[in-house]
């Protein structure tokens, strides 16, 4: 018969790791979304003036995340900052997410037809009111699927933080593998947990999208 | 009163309006006809400051539209404009489309804004579409909604830029009827239109635009019924 030394406690250990993965994703996406909306708006509305910003963000988009983690971690030590590994992870992932979110928001804003903005301004709305009541809501609907993809990809990228010593889902599973020597089983379970977490996020997103689409 | 005085406008090197003067009195309906590219749309947008001008002046009720100190958002409250593309805000219901500006620009209460919106939407025959999103409306209905949206600001002037040109032929009538109603109620209007019969019916004066200039202007019977300039005659022939 099938027998395993994988225990209930091991499973709880994996769930703890999954919790850390979720928290990291949440932290990174909070930073990435707020900063990304800001940078994306600036990029769309002031394309010339913010060109240097796009060069900077390109760096974070193109350098592999692992290198960013290790570099930032050493920078932290050199600068003598007393930040936890979790904070470092959130910041690095947050900046990484910012770089992608900026592009997502920028293309969302640029997708709002100029004629609509002209129509709203003709009603007497100010520049900022037009942004707030016309441009942002429409851009949100356009940008949302891309943003959701970003959440899913950041969730998987959190696995890299084990290199700076955080026990998230993948690291937790490796610890167990080392002990019980059943890599296939443990990795399948870890994979399943990733899958379920992604599924929940994707489903929530899909529900929001259908609600918007019913209106079109 | 709208006073347009020797206005010039260019896009880069391209001179689009080359010295237009036109006066629209309170209660008057003035139609602008003319070929595509003659600067009709541009002139309308200069009137409410959506486009800048190079020289000359435009005054609305004595306020200089393009003076640096003018509160343009305030001025736009009394100048409604309806475009060729109907420009419904897709994320808002019909009612919300019409309520938005009265609430955010005029600061009306939700109740007041809704009352006004329902009144205007009823006026244009959309009372049964309040909770519908614009995507579900026909082009003609969306255009009538755009008219109600402009009217909800209680404007003193209405500008129409080929409001029926993008509509299927069978939907043109309902929008023209709405515009005719407005004219009969005494609204001051400037219409850019290719509907010559309609222009002749509702206008007090008709201006024929050509190459960024008012080429011929007068009563509908003069300009449409008995045009004097050969270019006007050719144009009228070409669209019949
Ligand atoms: N935003 C713009 N930038 C550059 N050229 C423009 C712009 N808008 C209009 N034009 C040009 O100005 C001219 C007049 O345009 P328009 O006022 O739309 O004419 P009409 O409404 O009489 O057809 C056209 O040659 C058009 O190509
Ligand atoms: Mg035009």
Short mmCIF file of C-alpha atoms and ligand atoms in Angstrom, two decimals:
data_model
loop_
_atom_site.label_atom_id
_atom_site.label_comp_id
_atom_site.label_asym_id
_atom_site.label_seq_id
_atom_site.Cartn_x
_atom_site.Cartn_y
_atom_site.Cartn_z
CA UNK A 1 0.00 0.00 0.00
CA UNK A 2 0.92 3.62 -0.41
CA UNK A 3 2.73 4.79 2.69
CA UNK A 4 4.30 8.12 3.47
CA UNK A 5 6.06 9.89 6.29
CA UNK A 6 4.38 13.15 5.30
CA UNK A 7 2.50 14.15 8.44
CA UNK A 8 -0.31 16.51 9.28
CA UNK A 9 2.28 18.76 10.91
CA UNK A 10 4.22 18.90 7.67
CA UNK A 11 1.07 20.03 5.93
CA UNK A 12 0.54 22.77 8.51
CA UNK A 13 4.15 23.80 7.98
CA UNK A 14 3.44 24.12 4.26
CA UNK A 15 0.35 26.19 4.98
CA UNK A 16 2.43 28.51 7.14
CA UNK A 17 4.76 28.90 4.19
CA UNK A 18 1.78 29.59 1.97
CA UNK A 19 0.64 32.27 4.39
CA UNK A 20 4.03 33.99 4.08
CA UNK A 21 3.72 33.74 0.30
CA UNK A 22 0.32 35.41 0.49
CA UNK A 23 1.56 38.17 2.79
CA UNK A 24 4.53 38.86 0.52
CA UNK A 25 2.24 39.00 -2.51
CA UNK A 26 -0.09 41.33 -0.69
CA UNK A 27 2.71 43.61 0.49
CA UNK A 28 4.41 43.69 -2.90
CA UNK A 29 1.15 44.33 -4.76
CA UNK A 30 0.15 47.06 -2.34
CA UNK A 31 3.41 48.89 -2.99
CA UNK A 32 3.37 48.02 -6.69
CA UNK A 33 -0.19 49.12 -7.26
CA UNK A 34 -0.02 52.45 -5.45
CA UNK A 35 3.34 53.37 -6.97
CA UNK A 36 2.38 51.84 -10.32
CA UNK A 37 -0.82 53.85 -10.60
CA UNK A 38 1.09 57.01 -9.77
CA UNK A 39 3.96 56.33 -12.16
CA UNK A 40 1.62 55.00 -14.86
CA UNK A 41 -0.53 58.13 -14.70
CA UNK A 42 2.53 60.35 -14.89
CA UNK A 43 3.90 58.36 -17.80
CA UNK A 44 0.63 58.61 -19.70
CA UNK A 45 -0.08 62.27 -18.97
CA UNK A 46 3.45 63.69 -19.12
CA UNK A 47 5.25 61.33 -21.49
CA UNK A 48 8.17 63.64 -22.23
CA UNK A 49 8.97 64.79 -18.73
CA UNK A 50 8.84 61.29 -17.31
CA UNK A 51 11.04 59.57 -19.87
CA UNK A 52 13.88 59.12 -17.35
CA UNK A 53 11.40 57.39 -15.03
CA UNK A 54 10.69 54.83 -17.73
CA UNK A 55 14.42 54.14 -18.15
CA UNK A 56 14.73 53.54 -14.43
CA UNK A 57 11.74 51.23 -14.33
CA UNK A 58 13.07 49.37 -17.36
CA UNK A 59 16.07 48.40 -15.26
CA UNK A 60 13.83 46.78 -12.66
CA UNK A 61 11.81 45.05 -15.34
CA UNK A 62 14.81 43.55 -17.10
CA UNK A 63 17.28 42.56 -14.34
CA UNK A 64 16.37 39.10 -13.00
CA UNK A 65 14.58 39.30 -9.70
CA UNK A 66 17.09 37.02 -7.98
CA UNK A 67 19.91 39.44 -8.74
CA UNK A 68 17.79 42.30 -7.40
CA UNK A 69 17.17 40.42 -4.15
CA UNK A 70 20.81 39.61 -3.58
CA UNK A 71 22.03 43.07 -4.56
CA UNK A 72 19.46 44.86 -2.44
CA UNK A 73 20.18 42.59 0.48
CA UNK A 74 23.88 43.34 0.35
CA UNK A 75 23.19 47.04 -0.10
CA UNK A 76 21.11 46.88 3.02
CA UNK A 77 23.98 45.35 4.98
CA UNK A 78 26.49 47.86 3.60
CA UNK A 79 24.19 50.75 4.50
CA UNK A 80 23.78 49.19 7.93
CA UNK A 81 19.99 49.22 7.76
CA UNK A 82 18.29 47.02 10.28
CA UNK A 83 15.48 45.77 8.07
CA UNK A 84 13.97 42.34 8.33
CA UNK A 85 14.31 40.00 5.38
CA UNK A 86 10.54 40.24 4.98
CA UNK A 87 10.71 44.02 4.59
CA UNK A 88 13.51 43.69 2.07
CA UNK A 89 11.50 41.12 0.15
CA UNK A 90 8.41 43.34 0.10
CA UNK A 91 10.37 46.33 -1.12
CA UNK A 92 12.23 44.48 -3.86
CA UNK A 93 9.11 42.69 -5.06
CA UNK A 94 7.16 45.94 -4.68
CA UNK A 95 9.52 47.87 -6.92
CA UNK A 96 9.52 45.00 -9.40
CA UNK A 97 5.71 45.03 -9.42
CA UNK A 98 5.75 48.84 -9.73
CA UNK A 99 7.78 48.59 -12.91
CA UNK A 100 5.22 46.27 -14.51
CA UNK A 101 2.16 47.96 -13.05
CA UNK A 102 3.33 51.31 -14.46
CA UNK A 103 3.18 49.95 -17.99
CA UNK A 104 -0.20 48.34 -17.37
CA UNK A 105 -1.68 51.57 -16.01
CA UNK A 106 -0.08 53.68 -18.71
CA UNK A 107 -1.62 51.67 -21.52
CA UNK A 108 -4.96 51.67 -19.69
CA UNK A 109 -4.98 55.46 -19.49
CA UNK A 110 -3.90 55.82 -23.10
CA UNK A 111 -6.76 53.53 -24.12
CA UNK A 112 -9.36 56.08 -22.98
CA UNK A 113 -10.56 57.76 -26.19
CA UNK A 114 -9.54 61.40 -26.43
CA UNK A 115 -13.07 62.26 -27.59
CA UNK A 116 -14.52 61.12 -24.28
CA UNK A 117 -12.16 63.35 -22.37
CA UNK A 118 -13.03 66.24 -24.64
CA UNK A 119 -16.73 65.57 -24.01
CA UNK A 120 -16.28 65.58 -20.25
CA UNK A 121 -14.22 68.76 -20.33
CA UNK A 122 -16.90 70.38 -22.49
CA UNK A 123 -19.36 69.82 -19.64
CA UNK A 124 -17.18 71.93 -17.40
CA UNK A 125 -15.30 69.17 -15.58
CA UNK A 126 -11.82 70.25 -14.59
CA UNK A 127 -8.71 68.36 -15.66
CA UNK A 128 -8.62 66.52 -12.34
CA UNK A 129 -12.35 65.77 -12.31
CA UNK A 130 -12.01 64.32 -15.80
CA UNK A 131 -9.20 62.09 -14.54
CA UNK A 132 -11.10 61.04 -11.46
CA UNK A 133 -14.55 60.38 -12.94
CA UNK A 134 -13.85 59.45 -16.55
CA UNK A 135 -10.26 58.43 -17.23
CA UNK A 136 -9.49 56.36 -14.13
CA UNK A 137 -12.67 54.25 -14.10
CA UNK A 138 -12.38 53.43 -17.78
CA UNK A 139 -8.64 52.82 -17.58
CA UNK A 140 -9.20 50.52 -14.59
CA UNK A 141 -11.44 48.27 -16.62
CA UNK A 142 -8.91 48.15 -19.43
CA UNK A 143 -5.93 47.57 -17.16
CA UNK A 144 -7.51 45.09 -14.77
CA UNK A 145 -6.78 41.81 -16.62
CA UNK A 146 -3.12 42.80 -16.95
CA UNK A 147 -2.99 43.71 -13.29
CA UNK A 148 -4.48 40.35 -12.33
CA UNK A 149 -1.81 38.58 -14.36
CA UNK A 150 0.76 40.59 -12.47
CA UNK A 151 -0.65 39.42 -9.13
CA UNK A 152 -0.38 35.80 -10.23
CA UNK A 153 3.13 36.20 -11.53
CA UNK A 154 4.28 38.06 -8.41
CA UNK A 155 2.82 35.27 -6.29
CA UNK A 156 5.06 32.81 -8.07
CA UNK A 157 8.05 35.15 -8.01
CA UNK A 158 7.84 35.31 -4.21
CA UNK A 159 9.46 31.86 -4.29
CA UNK A 160 12.76 33.59 -4.94
CA UNK A 161 12.83 35.22 -1.52
CA UNK A 162 14.01 31.97 0.00
CA UNK A 163 17.45 33.03 -1.22
CA UNK A 164 17.48 35.73 1.41
CA UNK A 165 16.33 33.40 4.11
CA UNK A 166 12.55 33.67 4.26
CA UNK A 167 10.56 30.50 4.73
CA UNK A 168 7.70 30.77 2.27
CA UNK A 169 5.84 27.99 0.57
CA UNK A 170 8.62 26.69 -1.70
CA UNK A 171 11.29 26.89 1.00
CA UNK A 172 8.98 25.13 3.43
CA UNK A 173 8.43 22.30 0.99
CA UNK A 174 12.18 21.91 0.42
CA UNK A 175 12.77 21.68 4.15
CA UNK A 176 10.31 18.85 4.33
CA UNK A 177 11.78 17.15 1.26
CA UNK A 178 15.20 17.18 2.87
CA UNK A 179 13.81 15.45 5.91
CA UNK A 180 11.43 12.85 4.49
CA UNK A 181 13.02 12.35 1.04
CA UNK A 182 9.73 12.31 -0.85
CA UNK A 183 10.21 15.18 -3.29
CA UNK A 184 7.46 14.19 -5.70
CA UNK A 185 4.73 14.07 -3.12
CA UNK A 186 5.79 17.22 -1.29
CA UNK A 187 6.26 19.28 -4.43
CA UNK A 188 2.90 18.12 -5.75
CA UNK A 189 1.23 19.28 -2.57
CA UNK A 190 3.10 22.61 -2.65
CA UNK A 191 2.17 23.02 -6.32
CA UNK A 192 -1.43 22.30 -5.48
CA UNK A 193 -1.43 25.00 -2.82
CA UNK A 194 0.00 27.52 -5.32
CA UNK A 195 -2.66 26.43 -7.77
CA UNK A 196 -5.50 26.87 -5.30
CA UNK A 197 -4.26 30.33 -4.26
CA UNK A 198 -3.98 31.42 -7.89
CA UNK A 199 -7.36 29.97 -8.69
CA UNK A 200 -9.02 31.98 -5.93
CA UNK A 201 -7.38 35.20 -7.12
CA UNK A 202 -8.27 34.50 -10.74
CA UNK A 203 -11.87 33.65 -9.87
CA UNK A 204 -12.37 36.78 -7.82
CA UNK A 205 -10.97 38.79 -10.70
CA UNK A 206 -13.12 37.06 -13.28
CA UNK A 207 -16.21 37.80 -11.24
CA UNK A 208 -15.37 41.51 -11.17
CA UNK A 209 -14.72 41.48 -14.91
CA UNK A 210 -18.04 39.87 -15.80
CA UNK A 211 -19.80 42.44 -13.69
CA UNK A 212 -18.17 45.17 -15.75
CA UNK A 213 -18.76 43.41 -19.03
CA UNK A 214 -22.47 43.08 -18.41
CA UNK A 215 -22.55 46.83 -18.89
CA UNK A 216 -21.03 46.89 -22.36
CA UNK B 1 -24.50 86.64 -27.32
CA UNK B 2 -21.54 84.97 -29.04
CA UNK B 3 -19.22 87.44 -30.75
CA UNK B 4 -16.55 85.97 -32.97
CA UNK B 5 -14.21 88.64 -34.20
CA UNK B 6 -11.60 88.10 -36.90
CA UNK B 7 -10.48 84.75 -35.50
CA UNK B 8 -7.44 82.96 -36.90
CA UNK B 9 -6.50 79.43 -35.95
CA UNK B 10 -3.82 77.10 -37.20
CA UNK B 11 -2.60 73.61 -36.45
CA UNK B 12 1.15 73.96 -36.81
CA UNK B 13 1.73 75.18 -40.35
CA UNK B 14 -1.83 74.53 -41.43
CA UNK B 15 -4.08 77.60 -41.32
CA UNK B 16 -7.54 76.30 -40.60
CA UNK B 17 -9.51 79.44 -39.75
CA UNK B 18 -8.43 82.56 -41.55
CA UNK B 19 -10.30 85.49 -40.14
CA UNK B 20 -13.84 84.51 -39.23
CA UNK B 21 -16.27 87.00 -37.77
CA UNK B 22 -19.73 85.92 -36.73
CA UNK B 23 -22.25 87.10 -34.20
CA UNK B 24 -24.94 84.89 -32.73
CA UNK B 25 -27.63 86.74 -30.83
CA UNK B 26 -29.63 85.42 -27.93
CA UNK B 27 -32.37 83.10 -29.15
CA UNK B 28 -30.91 82.85 -32.60
CA UNK B 29 -30.26 79.62 -34.49
CA UNK B 30 -27.30 79.85 -36.83
CA UNK B 31 -26.37 76.95 -39.09
CA UNK B 32 -22.91 76.47 -40.52
CA UNK B 33 -22.67 74.47 -43.70
CA UNK B 34 -19.67 73.78 -45.88
CA UNK B 35 -17.33 71.12 -47.18
CA UNK B 36 -15.29 68.77 -45.07
CA UNK B 37 -12.07 70.32 -43.77
CA UNK B 38 -13.32 73.89 -44.05
CA UNK B 39 -12.85 74.45 -40.31
CA UNK B 40 -16.42 74.15 -39.03
CA UNK B 41 -15.67 71.77 -36.15
CA UNK B 42 -12.59 73.69 -35.20
CA UNK B 43 -14.57 76.92 -34.93
CA UNK B 44 -17.12 75.31 -32.61
CA UNK B 45 -14.37 74.03 -30.37
CA UNK B 46 -12.77 77.45 -30.26
CA UNK B 47 -16.08 78.86 -29.01
CA UNK B 48 -15.94 76.90 -25.77
CA UNK B 49 -12.17 76.89 -25.48
CA UNK B 50 -11.56 73.25 -26.34
CA UNK B 51 -9.18 74.61 -28.95
CA UNK B 52 -7.00 77.70 -28.63
CA UNK B 53 -6.96 80.47 -31.21
CA UNK B 54 -4.03 82.26 -32.82
CA UNK B 55 -5.53 85.74 -33.00
CA UNK B 56 -8.81 87.59 -32.90
CA UNK B 57 -11.32 87.25 -30.12
CA UNK B 58 -14.34 85.23 -29.10
CA UNK B 59 -16.67 86.64 -26.45
CA UNK B 60 -19.58 84.83 -24.89
CA UNK B 61 -21.91 87.15 -22.98
CA UNK B 62 -19.04 89.60 -22.99
CA UNK B 63 -16.52 87.18 -21.46
CA UNK B 64 -13.36 86.75 -23.47
CA UNK B 65 -13.09 82.96 -23.97
CA UNK B 66 -9.37 82.88 -24.64
CA UNK B 67 -8.19 85.47 -22.14
CA UNK B 68 -5.74 83.99 -19.64
CA UNK B 69 -7.82 85.04 -16.64
CA UNK B 70 -11.06 83.47 -17.84
CA UNK B 71 -12.44 80.60 -15.76
CA UNK B 72 -13.00 78.34 -18.73
CA UNK B 73 -14.68 75.57 -16.75
CA UNK B 74 -17.21 78.06 -15.51
CA UNK B 75 -17.80 79.44 -18.99
CA UNK B 76 -18.32 75.93 -20.39
CA UNK B 77 -21.19 75.42 -17.97
CA UNK B 78 -23.32 77.66 -20.11
CA UNK B 79 -22.18 76.33 -23.48
CA UNK B 80 -23.35 72.82 -24.25
CA UNK B 81 -21.79 70.97 -27.15
CA UNK B 82 -22.85 67.79 -28.91
CA UNK B 83 -20.34 66.04 -31.12
CA UNK B 84 -20.59 63.83 -34.16
CA UNK B 85 -19.40 60.83 -32.15
CA UNK B 86 -21.89 60.56 -29.34
CA UNK B 87 -19.27 60.09 -26.62
CA UNK B 88 -21.32 58.35 -23.96
CA UNK B 89 -19.33 57.56 -20.82
CA UNK B 90 -19.41 53.76 -21.07
CA UNK B 91 -18.93 53.01 -17.37
CA UNK B 92 -21.94 55.06 -16.25
CA UNK B 93 -25.65 54.38 -16.72
CA UNK B 94 -27.69 56.77 -18.84
CA UNK B 95 -28.90 58.50 -15.69
CA UNK B 96 -25.37 58.74 -14.25
CA UNK B 97 -24.05 60.08 -17.55
CA UNK B 98 -26.47 62.97 -17.31
CA UNK B 99 -26.10 63.50 -13.54
CA UNK B 100 -22.30 63.61 -13.46
CA UNK B 101 -21.65 67.20 -14.47
CA UNK B 102 -24.52 68.78 -12.50
CA UNK B 103 -23.27 67.00 -9.39
CA UNK B 104 -19.54 67.50 -9.76
CA UNK B 105 -19.43 70.80 -11.62
CA UNK B 106 -22.49 72.61 -10.30
CA UNK B 107 -22.40 70.88 -6.91
CA UNK B 108 -26.09 69.92 -7.04
CA UNK B 109 -27.40 67.44 -4.51
CA UNK B 110 -27.99 63.90 -5.71
CA UNK B 111 -31.73 64.47 -5.55
CA UNK B 112 -31.67 67.72 -7.53
CA UNK B 113 -29.30 66.29 -10.12
CA UNK B 114 -31.45 63.22 -10.55
CA UNK B 115 -34.61 65.26 -10.89
CA UNK B 116 -32.96 67.39 -13.57
CA UNK B 117 -31.53 64.37 -15.36
CA UNK B 118 -34.88 62.58 -15.44
CA UNK B 119 -36.52 65.73 -16.75
CA UNK B 120 -34.00 66.12 -19.57
CA UNK B 121 -34.00 62.43 -20.45
CA UNK B 122 -37.78 62.49 -20.60
CA UNK B 123 -37.51 65.53 -22.83
CA UNK B 124 -35.41 63.58 -25.35
CA UNK B 125 -37.58 60.48 -25.06
CA UNK B 126 -35.31 58.28 -22.95
CA UNK B 127 -37.33 58.10 -19.74
CA UNK B 128 -37.45 54.31 -19.95
CA UNK B 129 -33.66 53.91 -20.28
CA UNK B 130 -32.46 55.53 -17.06
CA UNK B 131 -30.73 52.48 -15.56
CA UNK B 132 -29.37 51.17 -18.84
CA UNK B 133 -25.70 51.39 -19.80
CA UNK B 134 -25.01 53.29 -23.03
CA UNK B 135 -23.55 50.21 -24.71
CA UNK B 136 -27.09 48.85 -24.87
CA UNK B 137 -28.47 51.90 -26.70
CA UNK B 138 -28.71 52.58 -30.41
CA UNK B 139 -26.65 55.38 -31.90
CA UNK B 140 -29.66 57.66 -32.05
CA UNK B 141 -30.48 57.00 -28.41
CA UNK B 142 -26.89 57.64 -27.37
CA UNK B 143 -26.89 60.89 -29.26
CA UNK B 144 -30.14 61.98 -27.61
CA UNK B 145 -28.58 61.07 -24.28
CA UNK B 146 -25.62 63.29 -25.15
CA UNK B 147 -28.05 66.12 -25.84
CA UNK B 148 -29.80 65.55 -22.49
CA UNK B 149 -26.40 65.47 -20.79
CA UNK B 150 -25.54 68.86 -22.20
CA UNK B 151 -29.00 70.27 -21.40
CA UNK B 152 -28.79 69.10 -17.78
CA UNK B 153 -26.26 71.89 -17.20
CA UNK B 154 -28.97 74.41 -18.14
CA UNK B 155 -26.77 75.95 -20.81
CA UNK B 156 -27.59 79.26 -22.47
CA UNK B 157 -26.02 78.10 -25.74
CA UNK B 158 -25.95 74.79 -27.56
CA UNK B 159 -23.41 73.90 -30.20
CA UNK B 160 -24.04 70.90 -32.46
CA UNK B 161 -21.24 69.48 -34.57
CA UNK B 162 -22.78 67.26 -37.24
CA UNK B 163 -24.83 65.59 -34.55
CA UNK B 164 -26.49 63.24 -37.03
CA UNK B 165 -23.62 62.45 -39.40
CA UNK B 166 -22.53 59.24 -37.71
CA UNK B 167 -26.05 57.84 -37.41
CA UNK B 168 -27.82 55.25 -39.50
CA UNK B 169 -30.27 57.04 -41.82
CA UNK B 170 -33.35 55.74 -40.02
CA UNK B 171 -32.10 57.21 -36.72
CA UNK B 172 -31.38 60.70 -38.04
CA UNK B 173 -34.99 61.85 -37.74
CA UNK B 174 -35.34 61.30 -34.00
CA UNK B 175 -32.25 63.37 -33.25
CA UNK B 176 -33.27 66.16 -35.61
CA UNK B 177 -36.69 66.22 -33.94
CA UNK B 178 -35.01 66.71 -30.58
CA UNK B 179 -32.94 69.57 -31.97
CA UNK B 180 -35.97 71.13 -33.60
CA UNK B 181 -37.79 71.05 -30.29
CA UNK B 182 -34.90 72.89 -28.67
CA UNK B 183 -34.92 75.54 -31.36
CA UNK B 184 -38.66 76.04 -30.91
CA UNK B 185 -38.12 76.52 -27.19
CA UNK B 186 -35.87 79.43 -27.96
CA UNK B 187 -32.44 77.93 -27.28
CA UNK B 188 -29.55 79.84 -28.83
CA UNK B 189 -27.88 77.35 -31.13
CA UNK B 190 -25.01 77.02 -33.55
CA UNK B 191 -25.40 73.97 -35.76
CA UNK B 192 -22.84 72.50 -38.05
CA UNK B 193 -24.89 70.28 -40.30
CA UNK B 194 -25.17 68.61 -43.65
CA UNK B 195 -28.94 68.33 -43.31
CA UNK B 196 -29.72 71.24 -45.59
CA UNK B 197 -33.51 70.90 -45.40
CA UNK B 198 -33.35 70.88 -41.63
CA UNK B 199 -31.01 73.87 -41.58
CA UNK B 200 -33.39 75.76 -43.80
CA UNK B 201 -36.32 74.93 -41.51
CA UNK B 202 -34.90 75.81 -38.14
CA UNK B 203 -32.24 78.45 -38.77
CA UNK B 204 -32.51 82.20 -38.52
CA UNK B 205 -29.28 82.51 -40.46
CA UNK B 206 -27.05 80.19 -42.45
CA UNK B 207 -23.32 80.62 -42.96
CA UNK B 208 -21.49 78.84 -45.75
CA UNK B 209 -17.91 78.02 -44.77
CA UNK B 210 -15.14 77.65 -47.27
CA UNK B 211 -11.38 77.43 -46.69
CA UNK B 212 -11.59 78.72 -43.16
CA UNK B 213 -13.72 81.73 -44.02
CA UNK B 214 -17.39 82.66 -43.95
CA UNK B 215 -17.96 82.69 -47.68
CA UNK B 216 -21.61 83.60 -47.72
CA UNK B 217 -24.04 84.36 -44.93
CA UNK B 218 -27.69 85.35 -44.70
CA UNK B 219 -31.17 84.06 -44.08
CA UNK B 220 -31.87 80.44 -45.10
CA UNK B 221 -33.91 81.70 -48.02
CA UNK B 222 -30.96 83.75 -49.23
CA UNK B 223 -28.10 81.30 -48.73
CA UNK B 224 -29.91 78.03 -49.41
CA UNK B 225 -32.84 79.25 -51.50
CA UNK B 226 -31.07 81.78 -53.62
CA UNK B 227 -27.27 81.56 -53.18
CA UNK B 228 -25.22 84.27 -54.87
CA UNK B 229 -21.67 82.92 -54.91
CA UNK B 230 -20.77 80.16 -57.40
CA UNK B 231 -18.98 78.13 -54.68
CA UNK B 232 -22.12 78.11 -52.55
CA UNK B 233 -24.18 76.99 -55.50
CA UNK B 234 -21.68 74.21 -56.28
CA UNK B 235 -21.63 73.05 -52.68
CA UNK B 236 -25.39 72.90 -52.43
CA UNK B 237 -25.57 71.00 -55.68
CA UNK B 238 -22.89 68.55 -54.52
CA UNK B 239 -24.78 67.47 -51.43
CA UNK B 240 -28.18 67.12 -53.06
N1 LIG C 1 -6.17 68.39 -33.85
C1 LIG C 1 -5.82 68.67 -35.13
N2 LIG C 1 -4.51 68.65 -35.49
C2 LIG C 1 -4.15 68.94 -36.75
N3 LIG C 1 -4.99 69.25 -37.72
C3 LIG C 1 -6.31 69.28 -37.43
C4 LIG C 1 -6.79 68.99 -36.12
N4 LIG C 1 -8.13 69.10 -36.12
C5 LIG C 1 -8.48 69.46 -37.38
N5 LIG C 1 -7.39 69.56 -38.18
C6 LIG C 1 -7.39 69.97 -39.59
O1 LIG C 1 -8.03 71.20 -39.66
C7 LIG C 1 -8.83 71.27 -40.84
C8 LIG C 1 -10.24 71.66 -40.48
O2 LIG C 1 -10.79 70.61 -39.73
P1 LIG C 1 -12.28 70.65 -39.18
O3 LIG C 1 -12.47 71.89 -38.37
O4 LIG C 1 -12.53 69.35 -38.51
O5 LIG C 1 -13.13 70.76 -40.51
P2 LIG C 1 -14.67 70.45 -40.76
O6 LIG C 1 -15.32 70.23 -39.43
O7 LIG C 1 -15.18 71.64 -41.49
O8 LIG C 1 -14.72 69.22 -41.60
C9 LIG C 1 -8.71 69.95 -41.53
O9 LIG C 1 -7.75 70.05 -42.55
C10 LIG C 1 -8.21 69.03 -40.45
O10 LIG C 1 -7.39 68.02 -41.00
MG1 LIG C 2 -16.21 68.50 -38.68
#
